[in-house]
C-alpha cells in the first residue's frame, strides 16, 4: 500500500497537479483501494477534510501570508532594506549585516522563512552582487538570515505548534524573541569575519539626515512587531487575531 501511495503521489507531481490536490487524490485512491467503494462514505470523507481545516488558529496563517504579500507589492520591503542599510551598511561586510537586520525586521511581520526569502531575497542578492560580493557568500547569507522568519515572533510555525500541542501561542511568541535576536547577533559576527576574509571594502557612513529619512519611511513596519507582541501580551487581541492586525 505504501508503494501505491508513493507511486500515485509522484505521478500527480509529474503531471503538474498542485501539491494539496495531489495528496488529497492520492489518499482518496489509497482508501478506495484498501476498502473499496462499499464501505466508503464520500460525505464523511468531505466532512473530515473540512473539519481538519475548520480551525480558528489556522486563519492567522493565511493573514500572515497576506501581510507578507502586501508588503512585497507595496514596496515596504524596499523601505526596510534602505533603513537597515543606513543603520549598519557602513560596517565591515555592510550589506551582509543589512541582509540580517532586514530579515529580522521582516520576520516580525511575515512569520515564515519562505516569505522572508521571497520578499527581501531579490533586493538583497541584487545589491550584494552589484557591490562585488561573491555569489556563494551572497546566497549563503540570504538563505541563512531567512530562517529568522519562523523564530522571531509572530511565527506561523509557533501557531501550528501551539494549536496542535495545546500550548500557549502567546508564550511561544514571547519565548522566540531572545533566541531570534541572539541568532541574528551571531550571524552578524560571522558576516564580519567572513567579510574580512574576502576583503569586502567598507562603505561610507551615511549622513544623519539620510538615516532619519529612511527611519521615518519605515517606522510603521518597524512598529508592527512591537504592536503585535504588545497587543498579545496585554490581552488586547489573541495570537490568532494578530495575523489580521499584521495584515
Tab-separated table of C-alpha atoms in Angstrom:
chain	number	residue	atom	x	y	z
A	1	UNK	CA	0.000	0.000	0.000
A	2	UNK	CA	2.880	2.345	0.759
A	3	UNK	CA	4.288	1.726	-2.726
A	4	UNK	CA	0.933	2.617	-4.295
A	5	UNK	CA	0.762	5.812	-2.253
A	6	UNK	CA	4.269	6.938	-3.223
A	7	UNK	CA	3.780	5.964	-6.877
A	8	UNK	CA	0.495	7.853	-7.225
A	9	UNK	CA	1.896	10.879	-5.430
A	10	UNK	CA	4.917	11.039	-7.740
A	11	UNK	CA	2.654	10.579	-10.765
A	12	UNK	CA	0.471	13.522	-9.775
A	13	UNK	CA	3.567	15.651	-9.134
A	14	UNK	CA	4.927	14.807	-12.603
A	15	UNK	CA	1.562	15.702	-14.163
A	16	UNK	CA	1.827	19.144	-12.569
A	17	UNK	CA	-1.143	18.805	-10.220
A	18	UNK	CA	-0.879	21.150	-7.198
A	19	UNK	CA	0.594	19.552	-4.082
A	20	UNK	CA	-2.563	19.866	-1.971
A	21	UNK	CA	-4.722	18.190	-4.615
A	22	UNK	CA	-2.062	15.550	-5.288
A	23	UNK	CA	-2.016	14.499	-1.640
A	24	UNK	CA	-5.826	14.542	-1.451
A	25	UNK	CA	-6.321	12.471	-4.610
A	26	UNK	CA	-3.647	10.003	-3.513
A	27	UNK	CA	-5.216	9.493	-0.083
A	28	UNK	CA	-8.658	9.030	-1.631
A	29	UNK	CA	-7.419	6.422	-4.102
A	30	UNK	CA	-5.499	4.527	-1.422
A	31	UNK	CA	-8.608	4.438	0.774
A	32	UNK	CA	-10.675	3.172	-2.158
A	33	UNK	CA	-8.065	0.536	-2.985
A	34	UNK	CA	-7.950	-0.618	0.632
A	35	UNK	CA	-11.662	-0.735	1.475
A	36	UNK	CA	-13.475	-0.432	-1.840
A	37	UNK	CA	-16.499	1.732	-2.599
A	38	UNK	CA	-18.802	-0.393	-0.471
A	39	UNK	CA	-17.627	0.803	2.928
A	40	UNK	CA	-16.576	4.280	1.829
A	41	UNK	CA	-18.687	7.300	2.733
A	42	UNK	CA	-17.818	10.215	0.483
A	43	UNK	CA	-19.875	12.532	2.685
A	44	UNK	CA	-17.805	11.553	5.721
A	45	UNK	CA	-14.609	11.975	3.697
A	46	UNK	CA	-15.583	15.528	2.734
A	47	UNK	CA	-16.697	16.370	6.273
A	48	UNK	CA	-13.410	15.148	7.743
A	49	UNK	CA	-11.467	17.296	5.275
A	50	UNK	CA	-13.497	20.367	6.193
A	51	UNK	CA	-13.247	19.619	9.909
A	52	UNK	CA	-9.462	19.463	9.655
A	53	UNK	CA	-9.360	22.959	8.144
A	54	UNK	CA	-12.146	24.465	10.242
A	55	UNK	CA	-9.827	25.816	12.895
A	56	UNK	CA	-9.720	29.387	14.152
A	57	UNK	CA	-5.927	29.413	14.790
A	58	UNK	CA	-5.232	28.363	11.191
A	59	UNK	CA	-6.848	31.564	9.933
A	60	UNK	CA	-3.928	33.583	11.281
A	61	UNK	CA	-1.505	31.724	8.991
A	62	UNK	CA	-3.428	32.989	5.966
A	63	UNK	CA	-3.357	36.533	7.325
A	64	UNK	CA	0.409	36.456	7.854
A	65	UNK	CA	0.903	35.216	4.280
A	66	UNK	CA	-1.390	38.032	3.114
A	67	UNK	CA	0.632	40.554	5.134
A	68	UNK	CA	3.864	39.365	3.505
A	69	UNK	CA	2.345	39.671	0.019
A	70	UNK	CA	1.037	43.159	0.777
A	71	UNK	CA	4.480	44.252	1.949
A	72	UNK	CA	6.122	42.861	-1.167
A	73	UNK	CA	3.739	44.600	-3.560
A	74	UNK	CA	3.647	47.923	-1.689
A	75	UNK	CA	7.446	48.427	-1.597
A	76	UNK	CA	7.597	48.150	2.195
A	77	UNK	CA	10.431	45.658	1.785
A	78	UNK	CA	12.424	48.359	-0.043
A	79	UNK	CA	11.917	50.735	2.877
A	80	UNK	CA	13.062	48.088	5.356
A	81	UNK	CA	16.165	47.386	3.276
A	82	UNK	CA	17.091	51.065	2.933
A	83	UNK	CA	16.630	51.668	6.652
A	84	UNK	CA	18.823	48.687	7.536
A	85	UNK	CA	21.408	49.893	5.015
A	86	UNK	CA	21.539	53.353	6.581
A	87	UNK	CA	21.903	51.746	10.011
A	88	UNK	CA	24.671	49.141	9.512
A	89	UNK	CA	25.701	49.445	5.861
A	90	UNK	CA	28.959	51.205	6.762
A	91	UNK	CA	30.287	48.266	8.828
A	92	UNK	CA	32.700	45.649	7.501
A	93	UNK	CA	30.566	43.425	5.271
A	94	UNK	CA	27.877	46.087	5.419
A	95	UNK	CA	25.356	44.575	3.021
A	96	UNK	CA	25.668	41.244	4.802
A	97	UNK	CA	24.696	42.965	8.061
A	98	UNK	CA	21.913	44.757	6.192
A	99	UNK	CA	20.709	41.368	4.985
A	100	UNK	CA	20.459	40.038	8.539
A	101	UNK	CA	18.876	43.182	10.039
A	102	UNK	CA	16.306	43.491	7.231
A	103	UNK	CA	15.382	39.813	7.547
A	104	UNK	CA	14.996	40.230	11.301
A	105	UNK	CA	12.630	43.179	10.841
A	106	UNK	CA	10.669	41.445	8.091
A	107	UNK	CA	10.401	38.289	10.238
A	108	UNK	CA	8.452	40.319	12.777
A	109	UNK	CA	5.683	40.761	10.207
A	110	UNK	CA	5.690	37.734	7.882
A	111	UNK	CA	6.147	34.723	10.176
A	112	UNK	CA	7.750	32.413	7.598
A	113	UNK	CA	11.181	31.806	6.123
A	114	UNK	CA	9.776	31.491	2.594
A	115	UNK	CA	8.117	34.915	2.734
A	116	UNK	CA	11.327	36.381	4.124
A	117	UNK	CA	13.477	34.929	1.346
A	118	UNK	CA	10.968	35.788	-1.381
A	119	UNK	CA	10.234	39.288	-0.122
A	120	UNK	CA	13.764	40.518	0.536
A	121	UNK	CA	15.857	37.973	-1.355
A	122	UNK	CA	15.759	39.657	-4.756
A	123	UNK	CA	16.625	43.068	-3.310
A	124	UNK	CA	19.415	41.745	-1.099
A	125	UNK	CA	21.037	39.488	-3.688
A	126	UNK	CA	21.000	42.182	-6.387
A	127	UNK	CA	22.502	44.802	-4.046
A	128	UNK	CA	25.224	42.452	-2.807
A	129	UNK	CA	26.145	41.272	-6.296
A	130	UNK	CA	26.325	44.866	-7.557
A	131	UNK	CA	28.679	45.662	-4.659
A	132	UNK	CA	31.021	42.825	-5.651
A	133	UNK	CA	30.105	40.205	-3.055
A	134	UNK	CA	30.824	36.607	-4.184
A	135	UNK	CA	27.705	34.686	-5.201
A	136	UNK	CA	28.202	31.843	-2.645
A	137	UNK	CA	28.532	34.393	0.160
A	138	UNK	CA	25.529	36.357	-1.076
A	139	UNK	CA	23.236	33.352	-1.357
A	140	UNK	CA	24.516	31.868	1.902
A	141	UNK	CA	23.782	34.982	3.949
A	142	UNK	CA	20.369	35.442	2.333
A	143	UNK	CA	19.359	31.833	2.942
A	144	UNK	CA	20.686	31.767	6.497
A	145	UNK	CA	19.039	35.040	7.505
A	146	UNK	CA	15.653	33.885	6.181
A	147	UNK	CA	15.440	31.250	8.952
A	148	UNK	CA	14.773	34.113	11.352
A	149	UNK	CA	11.242	34.177	9.886
A	150	UNK	CA	9.818	31.230	11.877
A	151	UNK	CA	11.857	32.049	15.010
A	152	UNK	CA	11.191	35.731	15.648
A	153	UNK	CA	7.505	36.239	16.513
A	154	UNK	CA	4.955	36.275	15.113
A	155	UNK	CA	5.635	32.824	13.681
A	156	UNK	CA	3.292	30.581	11.715
A	157	UNK	CA	5.252	27.535	12.904
A	158	UNK	CA	4.646	28.559	16.527
A	159	UNK	CA	0.945	28.991	15.827
A	160	UNK	CA	0.705	25.473	14.385
A	161	UNK	CA	2.714	24.000	17.255
A	162	UNK	CA	0.655	25.786	19.885
A	163	UNK	CA	-2.580	24.699	18.221
A	164	UNK	CA	-1.579	21.028	17.917
A	165	UNK	CA	0.153	20.699	21.297
A	166	UNK	CA	-2.260	22.832	23.292
A	167	UNK	CA	0.500	25.246	24.315
A	168	UNK	CA	0.003	28.983	24.793
A	169	UNK	CA	0.805	30.648	21.471
A	170	UNK	CA	1.445	33.953	23.208
A	171	UNK	CA	4.041	32.302	25.459
A	172	UNK	CA	5.696	30.754	22.403
A	173	UNK	CA	5.852	34.176	20.764
A	174	UNK	CA	7.472	35.736	23.830
A	175	UNK	CA	9.891	32.815	24.067
A	176	UNK	CA	11.075	33.321	20.486
A	177	UNK	CA	12.304	36.900	20.934
A	178	UNK	CA	15.612	36.265	22.732
A	179	UNK	CA	16.657	33.238	20.607
A	180	UNK	CA	15.859	35.156	17.412
A	181	UNK	CA	17.874	38.207	18.433
A	182	UNK	CA	20.756	36.002	19.604
A	183	UNK	CA	20.875	34.122	16.302
A	184	UNK	CA	20.833	37.425	14.390
A	185	UNK	CA	23.705	38.764	16.523
A	186	UNK	CA	25.889	35.711	15.923
A	187	UNK	CA	25.055	35.846	12.213
A	188	UNK	CA	26.371	39.400	12.093
A	189	UNK	CA	29.556	38.347	13.905
A	190	UNK	CA	30.039	35.589	11.345
A	191	UNK	CA	29.387	38.027	8.486
A	192	UNK	CA	32.074	40.344	9.868
A	193	UNK	CA	34.793	37.673	9.942
A	194	UNK	CA	33.834	36.186	6.568
A	195	UNK	CA	33.835	39.676	5.028
A	196	UNK	CA	37.337	40.297	6.383
A	197	UNK	CA	38.451	37.025	4.826
A	198	UNK	CA	37.026	38.036	1.434
A	199	UNK	CA	38.365	41.608	1.858
A	200	UNK	CA	34.987	43.248	1.314
A	201	UNK	CA	35.547	47.042	1.129
A	202	UNK	CA	33.977	49.419	3.618
A	203	UNK	CA	31.162	51.760	2.594
A	204	UNK	CA	30.961	55.377	3.781
A	205	UNK	CA	28.705	56.170	6.728
A	206	UNK	CA	25.515	57.905	5.520
A	207	UNK	CA	24.593	61.350	6.864
A	208	UNK	CA	22.255	61.560	9.831
A	209	UNK	CA	19.631	63.137	7.576
A	210	UNK	CA	19.563	60.020	5.381
A	211	UNK	CA	19.211	57.773	8.429
A	212	UNK	CA	16.345	59.877	9.766
A	213	UNK	CA	14.556	59.891	6.393
A	214	UNK	CA	14.829	56.122	5.973
A	215	UNK	CA	13.650	55.615	9.561
A	216	UNK	CA	10.632	57.868	9.014
A	217	UNK	CA	9.646	55.960	5.865
A	218	UNK	CA	9.981	52.573	7.591
A	219	UNK	CA	8.572	53.447	11.003
A	220	UNK	CA	5.197	51.725	10.519
A	221	UNK	CA	6.821	48.457	9.502
A	222	UNK	CA	9.250	48.758	12.426
A	223	UNK	CA	6.395	49.216	14.890
A	224	UNK	CA	4.411	46.222	13.620
A	225	UNK	CA	6.260	43.541	15.659
A	226	UNK	CA	6.012	45.658	18.819
A	227	UNK	CA	2.291	46.236	18.255
A	228	UNK	CA	1.670	42.517	17.700
A	229	UNK	CA	3.670	41.279	20.699
A	230	UNK	CA	2.454	44.108	22.933
A	231	UNK	CA	-1.161	43.528	21.938
A	232	UNK	CA	-0.927	39.798	22.658
A	233	UNK	CA	0.902	40.269	25.962
A	234	UNK	CA	-1.539	42.943	27.154
A	235	UNK	CA	-4.582	40.917	26.098
A	236	UNK	CA	-5.880	43.418	23.534
A	237	UNK	CA	-6.104	40.680	20.891
A	238	UNK	CA	-5.366	36.966	20.697
A	239	UNK	CA	-2.390	35.393	18.882
A	240	UNK	CA	-4.796	34.265	16.177
A	241	UNK	CA	-6.143	37.787	15.708
A	242	UNK	CA	-2.570	39.080	15.469
A	243	UNK	CA	-2.453	37.818	11.876
A	244	UNK	CA	-5.293	40.162	10.946
A	245	UNK	CA	-3.557	43.010	12.796
A	246	UNK	CA	-0.366	42.386	10.808
A	247	UNK	CA	-2.336	42.495	7.549
